[in-house]
Every structure is written in structure tokens, then in C-alpha cells.
Amino acid sequence: MRSFGAGTRPPTLAAVLDIIRDQGPISRVELASETGLTQATMTHAVRKLMALGYVHETGTVPSSRGKPRRLLELAAGACYMVGIQFDRFAAVGVLVDLAGRVVARRRMAGAGEREPGVVVAEFAGHVRSLLEDAGVDRSAVAGIGLATHGPQDRDAGVLLTPQPTPAWLGYPVAATLAEATGLPVTIENDATAAGIGIQAAKDAPASFAVVFMSAGIGAGIMLDGHPYRGTTSNGVELGHISIDARGARCDCGNRGCLDTVAGPTAVASRARADAGLAARLRLDHGALPGTAPGSPSDPLSVFLAVAGAARDGDPAAAGLVEESARMLATATVTLVNLFDVGRVVLAGNAFTGDVGPVYRDALQAVLERSVFMRHVHTVRAELAPDVALAPAVGAAAMVLRSLLESPPAPAPQDADA
Amino acid sequence: MRSFGAGTRPPTLAAVLDIIRDQGPISRVELASETGLTQATMTHAVRKLMALGYVHETGTVPSSRGKPRRLLELAAGACYMVGIQFDRFAAVGVLVDLAGRVVARRRMAGAGEREPGVVVAEFAGHVRSLLEDAGVDRSAVAGIGLATHGPQDRDAGVLLTPQPTPAWLGYPVAATLAEATGLPVTIENDATAAGIGIQAAKDAPASFAVVFMSAGIGAGIMLDGHPYRGTTSNGVELGHISIDARGARCDCGNRGCLDTVAGPTAVASRARADAGLAARLRLDHGALPGTAPGSPSDPLSVFLAVAGAARDGDPAAAGLVEESARMLATATVTLVNLFDVGRVVLAGNAFTGDVGPVYRDALQAVLERSVFMRHVHTVRAELAPDVALAPAVGAAAMVLRSLLESPPAPAPQDADA
């Protein structure tokens, strides 16, 4: 039986749909047993999912008691969701079906220093292309999940930060993309979305931390299948914790922030400052962070080039990557010491290719010697199955969750909830 | 109506008892309205609480519909709980009645480097004294809550750490104290207990962080009235996060741990190392950390003496306290950035007297300029109403919670929970 944790009331429809997806074809009796819900609550949920067209009956199995049991199965193509993750230097988009399969994907340019309106219009074009690529009609799409950095006002669908440029502070990104596409849009923290995306996979762990690195560094916590939210959904800002209390002042007001020491922009700046390494990597000395995203000289691309050189034996590059990994590991120990989790999953565009394993291995070594409760339980570092796509997949999954959880669908037994 | 948060099933008996305590005398109809529970669930809970003798009827009020409504009231003296918080340098004990009032209290010696058996026997003596002081019979005591440092195995009632001495690692502290007193004993993390103790007060906030400082530094997170637990109840170990990734190696395996930089032991060591300050405070240069607890030269007492000297204008003492407060503030920003809470409450023996306000004010200043989401919501630092007693009071409250929540008392409507 799947446990929802003491005192936790499961979001019934989403939970039932997940089990039908993972274990179907399945009978109602088995479903009730898997969820611990009563037959009445289960029947109500299945009726609702069938009315939505998400679930249908397919054949029967004999039953020891009376008539054969009808089996339920997911209608994977009944509904699609779009997920987009973007930041200053990178963006990816996916189209996901009801079974959680990615049926189309696109790499897109990051926001850079362009006007928000220009970026959102480009995203709308990519959404159309995703649907064309997969041959899916817009009417079959439930909505768009947009994952990006925080702080955010999730309810209002606006960013509460002057990043990547001041024009994004308070910009109605959800409403504008909704108008441009004709689809509802929800926003989500990118690292939290990565956690949801990782959990969408079959046999994913129920509780883990996500360490996310793309243009910046973030984190998410999944506990018993649910994201940790804090009081305003703006928690787990790993990039702006101090790992050097006497360090340089960061734009955020704090000192010695992880992002300014270990993030891709910091590594790229140091690589540019090393004349020999810069020459070997053919970096344009004149180009600064903020270069056109997707160009070979934007900081994320430079970071990935440094990591590639480190893999190929360049000692200066290896030194920069090792230092970044060690600082990220220090912050990850903080994350684990505070949240008490046993798994750390790496995700984000900065862990693509050969970079991911370098960070994973550095992290594992530090976790094993530094986590406070390591004698109580092990802590394992691993890479997300698809490090670059996880946040976009999670953002798409959030669309379905929001749809199934709001408005609530109380069964008769749920009146005292 | 009191909100239990989406998807959260309230521990019914404890919630009903809390409302009768805070708002009684109260009718069943008002109770149902306050909790959002059905009349049937409410009636069942009240019947159970009356059977336990915790609640009784007291008079009536007229009703607009039919017969007068009977009012329910807490029987404050029907049940008592003992709470003890201890660490290396300090210990306090309280006896709390069902209304949450502290009816007796004792300051006790910390564990020091004594054998666990000696310390536990001393605690058992203090429990007898607490009951004598209040004139309460042991048969009226529901149990003892024991709050101390982690890591712990709460289910087994043992500490999973070789602190204060290796003899405590795996020592059956709960079972031994239970045998010595004839009362059930539950153990709890001290900082988490402080959070529960703070929340036991009327009109306490539902969500906040606790920063706890006594022999060492810890933290707790309360969210919607419930402690954050993590995967093994061993989270929020603030004392062993690194605030200097290149700092000195700590016994725990990490580098530049907050506790080794900002904790009372660190401040006391620095005070001893400053010949002028040590002379002014009449510190015994020969005595080392680990001195008999409660003696004027144990590190916590030295820390409090340094804080007193800082208040009286000693610049060397003020420098040590300011440095400690600044480092603690840096770690508290990390706590807030990760958990996204809007209040930070200070508790623990190290914040007694004039020390608390110094740390609170230093913390508030740093929070206002460094917290990542400070433009989204304010973050306020405050002192617990009773900084020294909060963990013991919380440990006592945990006894009642455990009693009411286990075994579960399902109402007929709860069958699908």
C-alpha cells in the first residue's frame, strides 16, 4: 500500500491517476487497496477521471467472488501538457502526454537581456512548434507550466525579482504567455519543478533534495511525494546562502553566496580571467556575462566548455571545476543537515554531458565525510535521469496536478476533511 | 475557522483539546465550527476527552434553536506532564498541567562528563521533587518528555551521538529514566521541542523558525502548527552547517561549522585566550571546556559572563559577542532562505538575561538586508516568551500529543483516512 504519510490527506484524483498510469490495467479493488481509500471514494474518483476521458475500461479479469472485475487503463493521448524552463542563458520546452511521456522537445534561447515581451512571444512560437512536431491539436492541451527562478508570486503568475533584467520584476509573464497561446499558464520555481519532474518517473523516490544548476543555483525538497513549499513557495534558495560569512557582498545583500562562488557565471568569469585557459578555449576576452544566450560565449556555454576541457585534462579548467564542485558540496551538506534527506539528485542545464558525473562524485565524497546524521542514515548523490529536461517535465506535470486538485472533488465520505 | 492546511488531516483529539483550552467554556456547535470537523466527528472526540477526564461540562447557554447548549471546559488538573531539557552544561525541568501552565520548575545541572546512569538517576530525583513542589501525585502524570541534542532515534529513545561523552551513544536514556520514575518517557530534539513549547502559548504564530542556543546551536521549523521532521526527525542541525567552506575541520567532519565559530564554547574559549578579558572576568585560565557544569567556569556560564561584560561596556567582550551574533545571523539567513519562513524565534539557555536582546537585534538587522525573499515578505526576529523553559515546556506538550494521537481514535467518518 502506498503511504501518504501520517496526517496527510492525499489529493485523490491525482493519486488514483498516478497508480492507474504506473500499474494499469488495474481493477477498482486493487486500486482501493493500493491507495488505502474506501471503495466509495475510489469509485467516485474513477467516475470523475472517466468523465474527463483520462481513464477508460479495458477488458476484465475473473474474480473469486461473483462477476469479473473490469480493468481500468490510462488514455495517454486524452490530454497533453506543455512544460517550459527558462533562465538567462538557457531554455527548454517539452510536450508531455497523460502518461508522462515526452512526445516533443525543443531547445530554446535563454532570456538574455531581451525584453520580456519578445521572449514570451518566442516561447509562444515554440509552443506552436511543439504541437506541430507531435501532431497534437491545441484543444487537447490542458495548459502550460513555466518553470523559472524565484522569488515568484505563483498565484499572480509574476516574478518578484529584477532578474535577468529589471524589466522582469512584476512582469505578468503567465498572463502574457496565456494570451499569446490561448492556454492557461502556471508558474513554478525551477528547482521545485525539477523535483516534480524527477518524481514523475516510475519508481522514483518519495523524498529527496534537488540541487539545480543552470544560469544560477537553486534547490528543491520533495517529501513523501510533495514539494516543500515554505510559507510563500519561495524557499530552498540554495544559490544565495553564504558559504563564506566574511566573503564578498552579493547583489542579494548577503555575503559569500554560493552562486557567486560556485555557479556557472563565476566559473566562466574565472576562466576568462585566466589568459592561458581563455586562449586554449578560444574565449573572446571582450565578451562579458550577458552575451547573447546560446552563443558560444554566454557564461553557461563557457562553463560547459571549461568542464569539457577539465575532462580532457586541462589542469586550470580542472581546478576551476573542482573548486566549484567543492563549494557546491559544502552547500549541499547544509541542505542535507537542515532538511534531513537521504538522497540528493542533480538536475539542470549545467549538469549536461560529462559535467554531471564530476559534480555527483565530488558531492558523494563530501556527503560521506561531512553530513551530520551520516551515522543515522546514508546520503546518496545521483543525477536526474534527464538532467536538462527534468524542470520542464515537472512544470508540465504541475499543470495536470493543478487541474485535478482544483476545484476539489469531495466524495460523500470526505465531508469532514 | 482554524486552518489545518490543504491536504492535512488534523490530529483530532489534540486539536479539539487545544480549542477547548484556548476558547472554553465552549459549546459543541462552536467547536465544530472552529475546527471544520463534522458534528459526528466532534461528538466522538468530545466523548473520548470526557472519558479521559480531560474535559467536563459546565453550565449551558441558551440556543436560538431548541434546548440550551451545554458548555465544555478543560479539567486543567486532570493530567500533568513533565518536561526536561538537558545538554552538557545546563538542564531544566518543568511540571505542566493540562492547560499548559508551568506549575513547578527546577534548574538542574547539565550532564557534563558524568556517566549517563548518574545523570538519569539525578533527573529521576528532580522529577520526584517537581511533583512534591506542586503537590501532584505520580498517578496524575501522563509521562516525561526529554529534550536534548540530536541525532536521536526517537522511536527507540536513544541518542545516536557520542556527545557529551561517548557513553551516551546508544545509551537507552528513555528506558532508563522510565524505569527510574515509573513513567513513560519520550525523547525529542531540543530545538524542535522549543518550537512546540513556543507554540503551546495562546496566540502563538503557526509557522516560524526556532534558533536554539544552549551548550550548542540547533534549530527547529514549525509549519502550520507542526514540526518539520525530515526523513528521520534529525533535521535542522544548524550548528553543523558550514559558514566558512575553507574553515577548520570540525569533529563532525564538516568545515567551519557555525557551532565552532559562534557557539558558547567558542566564545568562552576566545574569552579565556584573551588574557585581559580573562583577568577582568576572573576566569580560571587552567579550566577547560568540560568543567563541572553549573560551575562558574563551565563554557555556558563563561559565555553568559562575557555577554554581561559586553553589556557593561567591555570592548573585548562586546567584540566576541558581536562576532558570534553576526555569524549566527549569517546561518539564520541560510535557514530562512532555505525554509522560507517569516519569523525567527530565539530560545535556549544561552539567550537568558541581557544576552537575548543583543542577538535578536543583531539578527533583525542582518535579516533585513540579506534575506533573499525580503521583498516578498518581512522576516522578524524575536525572543521566546521564556527562552530557557521553552524546550522543556515543549517536551511536556509532546507527551500529551503522543498520548492523544496514539493509538488513533477513528470516528465512523474517518474510515477512509
XYZ file of N, CA, C and O in Angstrom, chain A residues 218-317:
400
model
N 19.908 26.609 -7.554
C 18.719 26.560 -6.712
C 18.584 25.177 -6.109
O 19.407 24.299 -6.346
N 17.533 24.975 -5.323
C 17.297 23.663 -4.740
C 15.808 23.456 -4.516
O 15.027 24.420 -4.486
N 15.426 22.223 -4.398
C 14.056 21.858 -4.088
C 14.074 20.674 -3.144
O 15.069 19.946 -3.074
N 12.988 20.512 -2.391
C 12.877 19.383 -1.469
C 11.556 18.682 -1.750
O 10.504 19.321 -1.780
N 11.614 17.376 -1.993
C 10.400 16.575 -2.146
C 10.290 15.677 -0.917
O 11.247 14.990 -0.564
N 9.128 15.708 -0.286
C 8.897 14.927 0.930
C 7.631 14.111 0.772
O 6.551 14.690 0.563
N 7.741 12.805 0.842
C 6.581 11.939 0.693
C 5.785 12.314 -0.563
O 4.554 12.359 -0.531
N 6.490 12.645 -1.627
C 5.819 12.908 -2.898
C 5.344 14.327 -3.111
O 4.776 14.641 -4.155
N 5.554 15.195 -2.130
C 5.076 16.575 -2.264
C 6.229 17.564 -2.122
O 7.101 17.372 -1.280
N 6.202 18.637 -2.915
C 7.273 19.631 -2.776
C 7.158 20.395 -1.465
O 6.059 20.729 -1.025
N 8.310 20.656 -0.836
C 8.336 21.539 0.330
C 8.076 22.950 -0.181
O 8.724 23.401 -1.108
N 7.137 23.653 0.455
C 6.726 24.967 -0.050
C 7.137 26.134 0.825
O 7.237 27.256 0.339
N 7.329 25.930 2.125
C 7.546 27.075 3.000
C 6.295 27.924 3.061
O 5.208 27.471 2.695
N 6.439 29.155 3.506
C 5.230 29.958 3.716
C 4.763 30.674 2.454
O 3.598 31.021 2.345
N 5.660 30.920 1.475
C 5.223 31.617 0.251
C 5.727 30.942 -1.025
O 5.824 31.588 -2.070
N 6.072 29.649 -0.934
C 6.607 28.906 -2.088
C 7.906 29.489 -2.601
O 8.259 29.295 -3.761
N 8.625 30.233 -1.768
C 9.883 30.833 -2.217
C 11.090 30.321 -1.442
O 12.091 31.023 -1.298
N 10.984 29.091 -0.958
C 12.074 28.549 -0.160
C 13.153 27.885 -0.982
O 13.135 27.901 -2.209
N 14.076 27.288 -0.223
C 15.142 26.458 -0.752
C 15.999 27.213 -1.774
O 16.365 26.675 -2.814
N 16.275 28.500 -1.446
C 17.121 29.326 -2.332
C 18.588 29.055 -2.027
O 19.283 29.873 -1.418
N 19.058 27.915 -2.478
C 20.418 27.478 -2.159
C 21.481 28.425 -2.720
O 22.542 28.581 -2.120
N 21.207 29.047 -3.865
C 22.214 29.885 -4.519
C 22.611 31.093 -3.708
O 23.702 31.640 -3.895
N 21.760 31.512 -2.795
C 22.065 32.714 -2.018
C 22.216 32.447 -0.530
O 21.939 33.311 0.300
N 22.670 31.232 -0.190
C 23.137 31.008 1.176
C 24.633 31.322 1.192
O 25.326 31.157 0.186
N 25.092 31.786 2.330
C 26.504 32.161 2.458
C 27.329 30.933 2.805
O 27.020 30.215 3.752
N 28.393 30.714 2.033
C 29.334 29.655 2.431
C 30.651 30.296 2.875
O 31.632 29.616 3.114
N 30.632 31.615 2.969
C 31.796 32.355 3.457
C 31.266 33.640 4.081
O 31.055 34.641 3.408
N 31.034 33.575 5.396
C 30.350 34.668 6.102
C 31.114 35.985 6.005
O 30.541 37.048 6.210
N 32.411 35.907 5.702
C 33.208 37.140 5.572
C 33.487 37.444 4.104
O 34.328 38.293 3.790
N 32.782 36.778 3.205
C 33.057 36.914 1.772
C 32.505 38.194 1.166
O 31.975 39.064 1.869
N 32.635 38.280 -0.166
C 32.218 39.483 -0.896
C 30.706 39.653 -0.828
O 29.952 38.679 -0.819
N 30.282 40.909 -0.791
C 28.854 41.236 -0.789
C 28.267 40.844 -2.153
O 28.822 41.147 -3.191
N 27.115 40.139 -2.100
C 26.407 39.735 -3.322
C 25.309 40.772 -3.601
O 24.887 41.501 -2.702
N 24.847 40.832 -4.852
C 23.754 41.748 -5.201
C 22.532 41.535 -4.303
O 21.739 42.448 -4.084
N 22.370 40.316 -3.787
C 21.182 39.981 -2.995
C 21.238 40.581 -1.597
O 20.244 40.561 -0.867
N 22.414 41.091 -1.181
C 22.540 41.670 0.162
C 23.325 40.783 1.111
O 23.794 41.233 2.152
N 23.454 39.511 0.776
C 24.175 38.554 1.613
C 25.665 38.574 1.230
O 26.048 39.227 0.268
N 26.484 37.863 1.978
C 27.930 37.787 1.700
C 28.330 36.367 1.326
O 27.834 35.420 1.896
N 29.280 36.247 0.403
C 29.861 34.943 0.080
C 28.825 33.935 -0.393
O 28.890 32.754 -0.036
N 27.847 34.392 -1.190
C 26.778 33.496 -1.653
C 27.347 32.385 -2.535
O 28.250 32.610 -3.344
N 26.765 31.206 -2.390
C 27.190 30.053 -3.180
C 27.233 30.370 -4.671
O 28.191 30.013 -5.357
N 26.202 31.034 -5.186
C 26.111 31.283 -6.616
C 27.295 32.109 -7.126
O 27.793 31.880 -8.226
N 27.748 33.060 -6.295
C 28.843 33.930 -6.735
C 30.194 33.236 -6.627
O 31.200 33.740 -7.111
N 30.221 32.080 -5.960
C 31.471 31.356 -5.766
C 31.528 30.124 -6.668
O 32.582 29.802 -7.226
N 30.396 29.443 -6.827
C 30.403 28.132 -7.484
C 29.581 28.063 -8.756
O 29.683 27.087 -9.498
N 28.747 29.065 -9.040
C 27.838 28.986 -10.183
C 28.554 29.105 -11.524
O 29.719 29.510 -11.595
N 27.859 28.758 -12.611
C 28.444 28.817 -13.951
C 29.011 30.192 -14.298
O 30.078 30.286 -14.920
N 28.344 31.259 -13.886
C 28.842 32.598 -14.207
C 30.181 32.856 -13.520
O 31.098 33.434 -14.118
N 30.290 32.394 -12.248
C 31.547 32.576 -11.518
C 32.671 31.783 -12.187
O 33.785 32.285 -12.366
N 32.375 30.542 -12.568
C 33.398 29.708 -13.206
C 33.798 30.320 -14.551
O 34.994 30.401 -14.891
N 32.822 30.804 -15.323
C 33.119 31.405 -16.628
C 33.980 32.653 -16.462
O 34.929 32.861 -17.230
N 33.671 33.470 -15.455
C 34.467 34.685 -15.231
C 35.912 34.334 -14.909
O 36.837 34.977 -15.408
N 36.095 33.327 -14.070
C 37.466 32.936 -13.711
C 38.216 32.374 -14.913
O 39.412 32.588 -15.051
N 37.481 31.655 -15.763
C 38.119 31.093 -16.958
C 38.576 32.226 -17.880
O 39.678 32.183 -18.438
N 37.740 33.265 -18.004
C 38.115 34.413 -18.838
C 39.319 35.147 -18.261
O 40.145 35.696 -18.996
N 39.398 35.144 -16.930
C 40.475 35.889 -16.270
C 41.803 35.142 -16.351
O 42.862 35.717 -16.087
N 41.756 33.861 -16.692
C 42.975 33.057 -16.829
C 43.377 33.095 -18.309
O 42.805 32.389 -19.146
N 44.405 33.934 -18.635
C 44.746 34.187 -20.040
C 45.036 32.886 -20.798
O 44.575 32.703 -21.933
N 45.775 31.985 -20.132
C 46.135 30.741 -20.811
C 44.905 29.898 -21.119
O 44.713 29.444 -22.254
N 44.063 29.723 -20.117
C 42.851 28.912 -20.307
C 41.934 29.581 -21.335
O 41.383 28.898 -22.222
N 41.791 30.899 -21.231
C 40.920 31.621 -22.158
C 41.401 31.425 -23.593
O 40.602 31.228 -24.520
N 42.732 31.458 -23.771
C 43.276 31.261 -25.120
C 43.019 29.836 -25.592
O 42.589 29.611 -26.735
N 43.259 28.858 -24.696
C 43.042 27.460 -25.091
C 41.583 27.205 -25.462
O 41.286 26.418 -26.343
N 40.659 27.864 -24.745
C 39.227 27.664 -25.023
C 38.726 28.630 -26.098
O 37.538 28.629 -26.433
N 39.624 29.482 -26.606
C 39.264 30.491 -27.616
C 38.106 31.362 -27.146
O 37.164 31.625 -27.893
N 38.167 31.740 -25.869
C 37.125 32.631 -25.346
C 37.408 34.034 -25.844
O 38.559 34.445 -25.945
N 36.393 34.769 -26.169
C 36.527 36.153 -26.585
C 36.716 36.986 -25.333
O 35.800 37.112 -24.525
N 37.894 37.531 -25.135
C 38.172 38.284 -23.911
C 37.244 39.473 -23.739
O 36.961 39.892 -22.632
N 36.784 40.028 -24.862
C 35.933 41.214 -24.769
C 34.530 40.885 -24.296
O 33.877 41.691 -23.651
N 34.055 39.696 -24.596
C 32.665 39.351 -24.258
C 32.501 39.213 -22.749
O 33.341 38.665 -22.058
N 31.424 39.692 -22.226
C 31.160 39.664 -20.799
C 29.929 38.809 -20.525
O 29.157 38.519 -21.444
N 29.730 38.448 -19.288
C 28.460 37.779 -18.959
C 27.305 38.639 -19.447
O 27.355 39.861 -19.336
N 26.320 38.045 -20.016
C 25.227 38.801 -20.609
C 25.309 38.761 -22.122
O 24.455 39.313 -22.806
N 26.313 38.112 -22.630
C 26.442 37.869 -24.069
C 25.188 37.143 -24.555
O 24.540 36.439 -23.790
N 24.896 37.333 -25.834
C 23.692 36.713 -26.393
C 23.598 35.251 -25.995
O 24.525 34.479 -26.228
N 22.488 34.863 -25.359
C 22.360 33.483 -24.868
C 22.406 32.492 -26.023
O 21.915 32.767 -27.098
N 22.972 31.372 -25.760
C 23.089 30.351 -26.787
C 24.306 30.564 -27.661
O 24.691 29.687 -28.420
N 24.937 31.730 -27.565
C 26.178 31.951 -28.307
C 27.272 31.196 -27.583
O 27.145 30.906 -26.391
N 28.387 30.877 -28.285
C 29.428 30.074 -27.638
C 30.090 30.815 -26.479
O 30.873 30.229 -25.752
N 29.792 32.094 -26.298
C 30.470 32.815 -25.230
C 29.537 33.278 -24.109
O 29.918 34.091 -23.287
N 28.283 32.783 -24.057
C 27.481 33.108 -22.877
C 28.026 32.275 -21.712
O 28.633 31.218 -21.932
N 27.858 32.750 -20.471
C 28.530 32.097 -19.339
C 28.218 30.610 -19.191
O 29.100 29.829 -18.828
N 26.986 30.196 -19.457
C 26.670 28.773 -19.316
C 27.446 27.953 -20.349
O 27.986 26.884 -20.027
N 27.531 28.474 -21.584
C 28.289 27.764 -22.625
C 29.769 27.732 -22.275
O 30.451 26.716 -22.487
N 30.276 28.852 -21.735
C 31.686 28.884 -21.331
C 31.916 27.874 -20.206
O 32.886 27.109 -20.218
N 30.994 27.843 -19.250
C 31.105 26.883 -18.144
C 31.191 25.455 -18.693
O 32.040 24.660 -18.271
N 30.323 25.132 -19.646
C 30.325 23.774 -20.203
C 31.617 23.500 -20.972
O 32.142 22.384 -20.957
N 32.160 24.543 -21.611
C 33.441 24.387 -22.316
C 34.577 24.153 -21.324
O 35.464 23.322 -21.557
N 34.534 24.863 -20.193
C 35.553 24.666 -19.146
C 35.470 23.229 -18.626
O 36.486 22.545 -18.461
N 34.243 22.772 -18.406
C 34.064 21.405 -17.895
C 34.592 20.390 -18.901
O 35.209 19.389 -18.515
N 34.355 20.665 -20.188
C 34.872 19.763 -21.232
C 36.395 19.740 -21.225
O 37.020 18.670 -21.351
N 37.011 20.902 -21.054
C 38.472 20.980 -21.010
C 39.008 20.252 -19.780
O 40.051 19.587 -19.841
N 38.275 20.352 -18.664
C 38.680 19.652 -17.440
C 38.681 18.141 -17.689
O 39.622 17.434 -17.318
N 37.647 17.677 -18.342
C 37.554 16.243 -18.670
C 38.725 15.822 -19.549
O 39.263 14.719 -19.413
N 39.145 16.727 -20.460
C 40.231 16.404 -21.383
C 41.611 16.641 -20.776
O 42.615 16.570 -21.490
N 41.651 16.968 -19.479
C 42.939 17.014 -18.801
C 43.549 18.392 -18.625
O 44.688 18.494 -18.156
N 42.837 19.458 -18.958
C 43.390 20.800 -18.760
C 43.421 21.091 -17.262
O 42.367 21.160 -16.612
N 44.614 21.261 -16.681
C 44.674 21.396 -15.223
C 44.008 22.673 -14.699
O 43.381 22.645 -13.633
N 44.132 23.786 -15.422
C 43.494 25.027 -14.961
C 41.975 24.858 -14.955
O 41.282 25.255 -14.000
N 41.434 24.261 -16.007
C 39.992 24.026 -16.088
C 39.557 23.070 -14.977
O 38.534 23.281 -14.308
